[in-house]
Short mmCIF file of C-alpha atoms and ligand atoms in Angstrom, two decimals:
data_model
loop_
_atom_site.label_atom_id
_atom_site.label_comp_id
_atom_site.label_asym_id
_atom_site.label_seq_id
_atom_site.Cartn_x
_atom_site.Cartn_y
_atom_site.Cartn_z
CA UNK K 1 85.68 103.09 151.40
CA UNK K 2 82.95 101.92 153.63
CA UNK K 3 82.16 104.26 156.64
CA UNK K 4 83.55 103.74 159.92
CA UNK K 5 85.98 100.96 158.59
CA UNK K 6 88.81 100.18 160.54
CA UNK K 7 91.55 101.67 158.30
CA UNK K 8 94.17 99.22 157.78
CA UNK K 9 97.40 101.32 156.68
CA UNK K 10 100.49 100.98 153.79
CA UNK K 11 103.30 103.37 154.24
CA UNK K 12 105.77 104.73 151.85
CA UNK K 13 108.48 106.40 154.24
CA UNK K 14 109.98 106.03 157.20
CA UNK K 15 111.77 109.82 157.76
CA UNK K 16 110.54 112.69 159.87
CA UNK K 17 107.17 112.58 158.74
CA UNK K 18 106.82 108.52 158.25
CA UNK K 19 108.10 108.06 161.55
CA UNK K 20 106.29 110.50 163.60
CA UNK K 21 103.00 109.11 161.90
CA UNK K 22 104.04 105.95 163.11
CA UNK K 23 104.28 106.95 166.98
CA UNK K 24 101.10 109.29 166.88
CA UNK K 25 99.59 106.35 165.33
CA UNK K 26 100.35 103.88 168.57
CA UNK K 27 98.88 107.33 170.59
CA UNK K 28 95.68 107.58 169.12
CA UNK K 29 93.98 103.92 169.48
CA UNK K 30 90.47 105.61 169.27
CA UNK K 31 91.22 106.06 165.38
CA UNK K 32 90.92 102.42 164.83
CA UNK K 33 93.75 102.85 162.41
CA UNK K 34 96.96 100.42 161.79
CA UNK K 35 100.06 100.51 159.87
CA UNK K 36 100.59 96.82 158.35
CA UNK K 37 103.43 97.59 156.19
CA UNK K 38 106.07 100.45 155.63
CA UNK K 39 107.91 100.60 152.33
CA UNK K 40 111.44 101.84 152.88
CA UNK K 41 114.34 102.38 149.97
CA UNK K 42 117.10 101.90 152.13
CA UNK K 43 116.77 98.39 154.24
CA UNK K 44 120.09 98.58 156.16
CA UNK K 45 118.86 101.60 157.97
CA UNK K 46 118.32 101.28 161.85
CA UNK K 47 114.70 102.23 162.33
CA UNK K 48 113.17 101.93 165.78
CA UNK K 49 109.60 100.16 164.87
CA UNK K 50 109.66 96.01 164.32
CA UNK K 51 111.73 94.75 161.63
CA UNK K 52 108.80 92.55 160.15
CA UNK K 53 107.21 95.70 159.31
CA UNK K 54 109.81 96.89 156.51
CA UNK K 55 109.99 95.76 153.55
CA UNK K 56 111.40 97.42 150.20
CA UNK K 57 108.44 96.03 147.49
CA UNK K 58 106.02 98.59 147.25
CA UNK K 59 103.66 96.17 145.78
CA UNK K 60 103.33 93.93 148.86
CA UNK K 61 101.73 97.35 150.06
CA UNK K 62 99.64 98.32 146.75
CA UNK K 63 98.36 94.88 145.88
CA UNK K 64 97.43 93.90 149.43
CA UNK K 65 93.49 93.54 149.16
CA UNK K 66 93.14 94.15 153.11
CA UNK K 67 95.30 97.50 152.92
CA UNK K 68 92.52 100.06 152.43
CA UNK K 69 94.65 103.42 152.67
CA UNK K 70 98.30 104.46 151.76
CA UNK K 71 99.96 107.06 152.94
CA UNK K 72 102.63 108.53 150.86
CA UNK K 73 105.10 111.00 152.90
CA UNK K 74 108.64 110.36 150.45
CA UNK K 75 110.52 112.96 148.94
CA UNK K 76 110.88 111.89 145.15
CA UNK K 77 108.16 113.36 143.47
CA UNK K 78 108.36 111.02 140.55
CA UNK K 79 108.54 107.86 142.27
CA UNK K 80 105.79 109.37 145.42
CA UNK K 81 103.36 109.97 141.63
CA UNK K 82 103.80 106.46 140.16
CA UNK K 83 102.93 105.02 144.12
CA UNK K 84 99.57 107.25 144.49
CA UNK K 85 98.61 106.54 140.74
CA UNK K 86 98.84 102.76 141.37
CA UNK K 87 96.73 103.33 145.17
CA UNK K 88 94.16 105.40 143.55
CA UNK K 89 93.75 102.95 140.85
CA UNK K 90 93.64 99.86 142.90
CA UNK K 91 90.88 101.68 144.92
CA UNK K 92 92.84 102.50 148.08
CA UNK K 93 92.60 105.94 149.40
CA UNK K 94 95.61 108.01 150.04
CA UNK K 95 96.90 110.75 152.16
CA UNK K 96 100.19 112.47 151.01
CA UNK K 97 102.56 115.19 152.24
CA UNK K 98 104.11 115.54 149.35
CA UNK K 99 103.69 118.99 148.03
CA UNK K 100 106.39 118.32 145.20
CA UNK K 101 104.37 115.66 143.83
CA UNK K 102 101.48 117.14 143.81
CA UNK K 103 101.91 120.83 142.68
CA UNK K 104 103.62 119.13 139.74
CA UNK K 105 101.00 116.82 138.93
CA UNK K 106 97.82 118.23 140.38
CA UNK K 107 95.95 117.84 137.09
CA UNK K 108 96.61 114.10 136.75
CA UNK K 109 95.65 113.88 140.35
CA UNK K 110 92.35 115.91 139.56
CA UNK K 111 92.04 113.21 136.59
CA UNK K 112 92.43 110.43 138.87
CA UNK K 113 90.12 111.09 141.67
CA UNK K 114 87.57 111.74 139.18
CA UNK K 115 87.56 108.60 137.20
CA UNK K 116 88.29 106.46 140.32
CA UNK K 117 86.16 108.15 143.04
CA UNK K 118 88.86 107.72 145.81
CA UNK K 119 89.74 110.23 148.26
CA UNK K 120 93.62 112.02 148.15
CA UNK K 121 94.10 114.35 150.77
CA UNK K 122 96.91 116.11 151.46
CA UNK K 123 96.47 118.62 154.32
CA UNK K 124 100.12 118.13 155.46
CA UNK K 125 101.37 119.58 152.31
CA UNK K 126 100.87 123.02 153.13
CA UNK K 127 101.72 124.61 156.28
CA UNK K 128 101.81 121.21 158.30
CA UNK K 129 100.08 121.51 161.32
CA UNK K 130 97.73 124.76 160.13
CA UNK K 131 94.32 123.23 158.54
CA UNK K 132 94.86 125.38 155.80
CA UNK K 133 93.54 123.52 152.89
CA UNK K 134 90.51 122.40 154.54
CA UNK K 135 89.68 125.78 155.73
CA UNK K 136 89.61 127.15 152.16
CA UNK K 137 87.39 123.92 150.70
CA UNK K 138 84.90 124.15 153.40
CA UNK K 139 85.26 126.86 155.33
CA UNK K 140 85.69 129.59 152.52
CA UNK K 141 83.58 127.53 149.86
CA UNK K 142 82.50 130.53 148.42
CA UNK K 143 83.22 133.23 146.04
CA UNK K 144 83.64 135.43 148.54
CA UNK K 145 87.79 135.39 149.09
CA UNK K 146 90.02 138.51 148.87
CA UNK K 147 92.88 137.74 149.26
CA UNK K 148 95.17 135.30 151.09
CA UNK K 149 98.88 136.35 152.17
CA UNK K 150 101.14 133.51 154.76
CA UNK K 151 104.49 132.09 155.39
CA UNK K 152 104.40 128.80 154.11
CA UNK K 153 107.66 127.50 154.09
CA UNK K 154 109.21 126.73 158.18
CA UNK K 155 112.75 126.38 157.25
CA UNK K 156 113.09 129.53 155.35
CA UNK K 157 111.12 131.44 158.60
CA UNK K 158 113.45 129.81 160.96
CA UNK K 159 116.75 130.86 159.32
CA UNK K 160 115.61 134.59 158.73
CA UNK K 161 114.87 134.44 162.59
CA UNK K 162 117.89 132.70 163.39
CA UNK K 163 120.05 135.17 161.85
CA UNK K 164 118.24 138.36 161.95
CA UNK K 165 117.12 138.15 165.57
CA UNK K 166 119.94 135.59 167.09
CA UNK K 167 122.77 136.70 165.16
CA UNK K 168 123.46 133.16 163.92
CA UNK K 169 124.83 132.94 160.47
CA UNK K 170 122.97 131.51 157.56
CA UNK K 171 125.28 128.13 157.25
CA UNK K 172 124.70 127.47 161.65
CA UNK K 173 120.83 128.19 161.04
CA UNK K 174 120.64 125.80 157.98
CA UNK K 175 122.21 123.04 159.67
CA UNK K 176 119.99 123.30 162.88
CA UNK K 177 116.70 123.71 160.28
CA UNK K 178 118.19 120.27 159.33
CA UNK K 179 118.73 118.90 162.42
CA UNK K 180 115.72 119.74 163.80
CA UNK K 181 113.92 118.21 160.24
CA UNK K 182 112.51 121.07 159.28
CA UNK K 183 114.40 121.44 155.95
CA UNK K 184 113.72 119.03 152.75
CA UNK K 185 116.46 116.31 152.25
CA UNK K 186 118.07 118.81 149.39
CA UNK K 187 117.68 122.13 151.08
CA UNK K 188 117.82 124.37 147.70
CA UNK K 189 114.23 123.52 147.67
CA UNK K 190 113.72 125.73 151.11
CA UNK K 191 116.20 128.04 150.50
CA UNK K 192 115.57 128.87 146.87
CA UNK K 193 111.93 129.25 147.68
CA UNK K 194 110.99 125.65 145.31
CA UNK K 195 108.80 124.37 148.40
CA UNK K 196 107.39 127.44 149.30
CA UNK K 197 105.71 127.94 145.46
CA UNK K 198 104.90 123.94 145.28
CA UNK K 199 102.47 124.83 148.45
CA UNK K 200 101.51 128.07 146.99
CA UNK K 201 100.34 126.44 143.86
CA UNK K 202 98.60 123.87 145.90
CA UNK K 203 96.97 126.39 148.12
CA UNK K 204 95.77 128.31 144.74
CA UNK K 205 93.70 125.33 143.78
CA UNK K 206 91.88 125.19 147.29
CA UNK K 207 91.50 129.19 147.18
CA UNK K 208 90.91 130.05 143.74
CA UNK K 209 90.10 127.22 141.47
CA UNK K 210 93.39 128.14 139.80
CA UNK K 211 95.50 125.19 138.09
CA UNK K 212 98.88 126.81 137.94
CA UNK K 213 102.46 124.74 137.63
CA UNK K 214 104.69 125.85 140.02
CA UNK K 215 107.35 127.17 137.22
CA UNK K 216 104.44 129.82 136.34
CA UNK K 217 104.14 131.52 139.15
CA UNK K 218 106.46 133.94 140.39
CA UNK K 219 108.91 133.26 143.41
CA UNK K 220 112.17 133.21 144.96
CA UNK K 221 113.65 132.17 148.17
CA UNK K 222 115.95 134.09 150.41
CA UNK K 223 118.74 133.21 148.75
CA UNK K 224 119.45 136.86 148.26
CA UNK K 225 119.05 138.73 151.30
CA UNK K 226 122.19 140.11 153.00
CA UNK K 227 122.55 141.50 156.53
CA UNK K 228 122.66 145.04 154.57
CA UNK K 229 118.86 144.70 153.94
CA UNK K 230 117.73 143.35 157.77
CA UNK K 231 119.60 146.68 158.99
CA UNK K 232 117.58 148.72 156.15
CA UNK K 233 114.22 146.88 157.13
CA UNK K 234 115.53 147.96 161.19
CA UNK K 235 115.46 151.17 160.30
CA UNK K 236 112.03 151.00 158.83
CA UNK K 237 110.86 149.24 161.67
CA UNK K 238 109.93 146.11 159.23
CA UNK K 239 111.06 142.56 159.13
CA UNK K 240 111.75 140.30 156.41
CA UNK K 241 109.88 137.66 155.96
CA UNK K 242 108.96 134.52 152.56
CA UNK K 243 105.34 135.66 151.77
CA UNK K 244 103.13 133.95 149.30
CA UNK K 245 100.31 136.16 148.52
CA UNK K 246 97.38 135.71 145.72
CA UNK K 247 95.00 138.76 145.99
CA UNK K 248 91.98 139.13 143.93
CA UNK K 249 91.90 142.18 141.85
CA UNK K 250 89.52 144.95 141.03
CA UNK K 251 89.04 143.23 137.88
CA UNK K 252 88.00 139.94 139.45
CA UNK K 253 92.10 138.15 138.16
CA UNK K 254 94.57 137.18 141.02
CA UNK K 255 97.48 138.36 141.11
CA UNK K 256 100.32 135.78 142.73
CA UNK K 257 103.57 135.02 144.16
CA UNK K 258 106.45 134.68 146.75
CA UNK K 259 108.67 136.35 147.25
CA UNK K 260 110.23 138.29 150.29
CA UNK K 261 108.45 140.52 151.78
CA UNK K 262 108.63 143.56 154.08
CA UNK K 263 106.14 143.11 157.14
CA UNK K 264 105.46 146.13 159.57
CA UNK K 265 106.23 145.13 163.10
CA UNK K 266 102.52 145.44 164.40
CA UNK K 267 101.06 142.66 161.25
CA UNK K 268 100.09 139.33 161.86
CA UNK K 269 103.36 137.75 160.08
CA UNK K 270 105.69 139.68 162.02
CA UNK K 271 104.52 137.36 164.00
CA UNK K 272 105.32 134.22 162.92
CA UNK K 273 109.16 133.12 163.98
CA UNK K 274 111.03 130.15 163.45
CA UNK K 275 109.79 126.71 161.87
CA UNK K 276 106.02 128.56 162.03
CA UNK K 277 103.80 129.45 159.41
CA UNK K 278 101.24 132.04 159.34
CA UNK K 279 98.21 132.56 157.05
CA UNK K 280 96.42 135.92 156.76
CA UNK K 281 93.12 135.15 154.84
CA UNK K 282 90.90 138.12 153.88
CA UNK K 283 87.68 137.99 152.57
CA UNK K 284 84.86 140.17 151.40
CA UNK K 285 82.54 140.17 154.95
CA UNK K 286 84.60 138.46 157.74
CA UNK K 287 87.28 140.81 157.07
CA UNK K 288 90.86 139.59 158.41
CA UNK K 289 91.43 135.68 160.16
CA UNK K 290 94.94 134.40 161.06
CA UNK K 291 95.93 131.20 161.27
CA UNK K 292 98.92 129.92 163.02
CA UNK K 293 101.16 127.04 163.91
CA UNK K 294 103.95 124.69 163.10
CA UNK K 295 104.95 124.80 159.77
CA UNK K 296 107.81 122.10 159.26
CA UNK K 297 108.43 119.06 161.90
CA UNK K 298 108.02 115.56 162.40
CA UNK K 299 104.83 115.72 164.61
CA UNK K 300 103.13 119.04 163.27
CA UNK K 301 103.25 117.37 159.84
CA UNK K 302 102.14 113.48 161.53
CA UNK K 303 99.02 116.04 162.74
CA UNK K 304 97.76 116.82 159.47
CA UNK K 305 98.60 113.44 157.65
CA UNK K 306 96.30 112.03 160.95
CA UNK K 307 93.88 114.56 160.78
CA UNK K 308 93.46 113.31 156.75
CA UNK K 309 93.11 109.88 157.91
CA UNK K 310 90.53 110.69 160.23
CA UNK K 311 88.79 112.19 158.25
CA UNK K 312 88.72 109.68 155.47
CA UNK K 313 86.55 107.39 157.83
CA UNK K 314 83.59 109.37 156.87
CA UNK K 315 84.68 109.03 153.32
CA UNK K 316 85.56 113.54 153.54
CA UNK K 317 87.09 114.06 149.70
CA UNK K 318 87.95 117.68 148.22
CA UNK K 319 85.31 118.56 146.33
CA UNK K 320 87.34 121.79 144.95
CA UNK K 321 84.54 123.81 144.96
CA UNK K 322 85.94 126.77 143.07
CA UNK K 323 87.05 125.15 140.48
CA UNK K 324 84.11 122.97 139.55
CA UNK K 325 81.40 124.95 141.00
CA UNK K 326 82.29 128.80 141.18
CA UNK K 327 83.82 128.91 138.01
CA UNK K 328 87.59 129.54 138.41
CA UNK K 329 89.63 132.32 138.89
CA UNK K 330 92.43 133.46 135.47
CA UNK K 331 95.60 134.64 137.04
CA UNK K 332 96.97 137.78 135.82
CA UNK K 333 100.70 139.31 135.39
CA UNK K 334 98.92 143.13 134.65
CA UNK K 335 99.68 144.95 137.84
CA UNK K 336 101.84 147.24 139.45
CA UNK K 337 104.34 146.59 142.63
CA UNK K 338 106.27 148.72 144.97
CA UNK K 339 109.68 147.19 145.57
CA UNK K 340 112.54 147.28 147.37
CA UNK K 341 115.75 146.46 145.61
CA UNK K 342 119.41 146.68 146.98
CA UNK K 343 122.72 146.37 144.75
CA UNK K 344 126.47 146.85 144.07
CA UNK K 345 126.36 148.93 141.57
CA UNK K 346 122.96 150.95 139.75
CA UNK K 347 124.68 149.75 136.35
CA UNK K 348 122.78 146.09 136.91
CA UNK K 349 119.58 148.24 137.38
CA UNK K 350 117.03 148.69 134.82
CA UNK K 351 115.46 152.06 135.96
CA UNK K 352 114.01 152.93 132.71
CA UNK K 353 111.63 150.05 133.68
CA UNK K 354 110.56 151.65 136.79
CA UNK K 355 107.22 153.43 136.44
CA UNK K 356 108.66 156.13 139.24
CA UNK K 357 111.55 155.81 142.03
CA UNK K 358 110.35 157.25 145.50
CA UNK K 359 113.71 156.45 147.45
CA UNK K 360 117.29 156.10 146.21
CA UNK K 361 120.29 155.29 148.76
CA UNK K 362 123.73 155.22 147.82
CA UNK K 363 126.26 153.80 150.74
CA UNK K 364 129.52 152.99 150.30
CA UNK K 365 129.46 149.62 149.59
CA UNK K 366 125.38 149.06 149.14
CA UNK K 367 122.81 151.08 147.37
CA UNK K 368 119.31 150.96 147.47
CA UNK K 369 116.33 152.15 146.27
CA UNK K 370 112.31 151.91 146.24
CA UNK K 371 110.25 152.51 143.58
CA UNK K 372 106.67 151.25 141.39
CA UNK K 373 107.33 148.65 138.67
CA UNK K 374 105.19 146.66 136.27
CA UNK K 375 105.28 143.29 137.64
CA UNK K 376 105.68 141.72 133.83
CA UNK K 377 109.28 143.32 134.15
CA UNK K 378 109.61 141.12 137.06
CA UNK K 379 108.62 138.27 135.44
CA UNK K 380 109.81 138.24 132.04
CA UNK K 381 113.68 139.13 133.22
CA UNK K 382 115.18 138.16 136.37
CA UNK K 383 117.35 141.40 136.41
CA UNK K 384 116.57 141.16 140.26
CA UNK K 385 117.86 137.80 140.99
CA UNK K 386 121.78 138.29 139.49
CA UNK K 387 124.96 140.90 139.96
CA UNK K 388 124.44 140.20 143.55
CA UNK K 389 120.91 142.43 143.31
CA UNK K 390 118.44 141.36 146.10
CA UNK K 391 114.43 142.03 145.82
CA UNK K 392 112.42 142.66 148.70
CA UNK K 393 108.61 143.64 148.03
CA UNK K 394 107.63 146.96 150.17
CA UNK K 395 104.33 146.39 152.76
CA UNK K 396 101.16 146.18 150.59
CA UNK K 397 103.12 146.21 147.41
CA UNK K 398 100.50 145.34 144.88
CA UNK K 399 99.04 148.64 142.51
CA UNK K 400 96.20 148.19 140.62
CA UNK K 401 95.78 151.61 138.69
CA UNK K 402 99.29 153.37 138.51
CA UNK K 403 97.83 156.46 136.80
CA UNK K 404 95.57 156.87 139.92
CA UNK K 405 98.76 156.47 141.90
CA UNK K 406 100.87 158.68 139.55
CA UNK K 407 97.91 161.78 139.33
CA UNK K 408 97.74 161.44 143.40
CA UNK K 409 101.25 161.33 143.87
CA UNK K 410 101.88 164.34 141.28
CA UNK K 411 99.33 166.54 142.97
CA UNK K 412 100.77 165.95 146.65
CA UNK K 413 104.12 166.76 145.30
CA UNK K 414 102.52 169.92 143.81
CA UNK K 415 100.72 170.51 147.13
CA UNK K 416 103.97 170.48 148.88
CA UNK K 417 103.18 167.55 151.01
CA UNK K 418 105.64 165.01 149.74
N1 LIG D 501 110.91 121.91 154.36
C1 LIG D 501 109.56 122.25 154.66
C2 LIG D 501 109.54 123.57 155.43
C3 LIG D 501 108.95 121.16 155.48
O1 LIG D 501 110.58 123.96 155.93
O2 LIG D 501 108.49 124.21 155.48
C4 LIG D 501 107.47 121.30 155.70
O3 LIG D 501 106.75 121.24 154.50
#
């Protein structure tokens, strides 16, 4: 694309995020940006922007010489692929949201943008309004990361708030996630933690150079969590929270996943409440940053997506630097974690995979206990997902060297101080 061209706009979608683009897009004349068309699936729908505007052929949008960018903000992955395939080809940039599509497809999309030389960007894909992705291609364009820990999915943060702090219960909070649009249009994805490792996946690109599907990394949602363990994290003074965290180990792998987390009361993502997100980024000389905003939302997302298309007027394109120039990171499953892990009954327990138990509870109705396991026995057997078990990962969980552990452990016990 030429620089400074006015950027004359096709839209697939008209729904939280389509629509707010639409109306920041009237607010922000200086852009020089236009939508000509919007390509809808459902015609019959009242939509409050002028009817000639619509239509439902989404090649009177890809084939339309004078459209020189299409943004892409639908929910079907599939369908949102075949749309940004055909843009990139026919030379039109394009700006997605659609972290679905692309944590599924990110190699194809690498493919693409090499052979055609367009710019994709996709900022709004990962904790909407937080320039997240950005920060880690520019910003962070070095070797130099440590780790990087956030809350990347709003919906999920706004129910555990809800609930946990409001006393609302989980159905009440789910439907006002989805009134509010915070939640996708099939809210297993939120709740079952689908959306939280698309974005994780994406973010492991930008931050490690590391091409991972999103079925190979390890997560859950908070499907699991019962009032039982918000009054055990009480008592520890934690709270519960959807972390995605990708650290980089002593032996230069990252270790990754999401699941749900125990944060102390005084950390950054204790923080974070409701549809926000929260990124803790460490890194080898400027220590701790945190980054924070709206996570989910009609306008916070319209942010990013504008913030992509401003961009694209000086013709800005990832360059994923750690994966072409640093040489990227493998991911690794060889490390230890402490974990919390509630449960009817210690018969659906495997404790012979435990490397050592440092707290057992036994209530009436719940038990609990913490203890250091091999994350592989997370991974290979999802023991901790059935029989009504729930996993929560202690502050800090991951353990490099559990002999170190074990020895220091063993010889505080022997000292008497544990
Ligand atoms: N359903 C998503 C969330 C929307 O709740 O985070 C923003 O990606």
């Amino acid at each position: 694309m030429e620089a400074h061209k006015k950027l004359t706009i096709g839209l697939f979608g008209f729904g939280v995020v389509g629509e707010g683009l639409y109306k920041i897009l009237q607010q922000t004349p200086s852009l020089n940006a236009s939508v000509k068309k919007v390509c809808i699936k459902n015609p019959h729908k009242k939509r409050d922007a002028p009817k000639e505007l619509f239509t439902t052929d989404r090649n009177e949008l890809l084939f339309d010489p004078e459209i020189n960018v299409i943004v892409e903000v639908i929910s079907e992955s599939e369908a949102g692929f075949e749309i940004v395939s055909t843009a990139l080809k026919n030379k039109k940039a394009v700006v997605s949201s659609s972290k679905k599509m692309i944590a599924e497809h990110f190699r194809e999309l690498l493919k693409l943008q090499e052979e055609t030389g367009e710019s994709l960007l996709y900022e709004g894909s990962a904790c909407a309004s937080i320039p997240v992705i950005r920060n880690l291609e520019e910003y962070y364009d070095n070797d130099l990361l440590h780790s990087i820990r956030a809350i990347v999915n709003g919906s999920t943060n706004f129910i555990l708030t809800k609930m946990f702090e409001e006393r609302l219960d989980f159905q009440n909070a789910l439907l006002l996630a989805q009134q509010l649009g915070f939640a996708e249009s099939d809210p297993v994805l939120d709740i079952e933690g689908y959306d939280a490792v698309n974005k994780w996946s994406i973010l492991l690109a930008h931050a490690y150079g590391i091409i991972e599907k999103p079925d190979n990394i390890l997560f859950t949602g908070i499907q699991n969590i019962r009032l039982d363990d918000a009054m055990v994290a009480k008592e520890k003074n934690f709270d519960i929270k959807l972390v995605g965290q990708a650290k980089k180990l002593l032996n230069g792998k990252v270790a990754a996943y999401v699941l749900p987390q125990f944060v102390t009361h005084n950390g950054h993502l204790a923080f974070v409440k409701n549809e926000y997100n929260g990124v803790v980024i460490e890194s080898n000389f400027a220590d701790q940053q945190f980054f924070y905003g709206k996570g989910a939302g009609s306008f916070p997302t319209a942010s990013a997506v504008l913030s992509d298309l401003s961009a694209l007027r000086y013709q800005y394109r990832y360059e994923y630097k750690k994966l072409y120039h640093h040489g990227p990171h493998d991911l690794t499953d060889d490390f230890y974690m402490m974990v919390y892990v509630s449960f009817d009954d210690l018969k659906y327990i495997p404790k012979e995979k435990f490397e050592w138990i440092e707290e057992w509870h036994s209530g009436e109705t719940r038990k609990y206990l913490v203890g250091c396991i091999h994350f592989q026995n997370l991974k290979d057997d999802k023991w901790w997902k059935t029989n009504n078990t729930s996993l929560i990962l202690m502050p800090d969980p991951i353990i490099e060297d559990v002999e170190l552990r074990k020895l220091k452990k063993k010889s505080l016990e022997l000292a008497g101080i544990v």
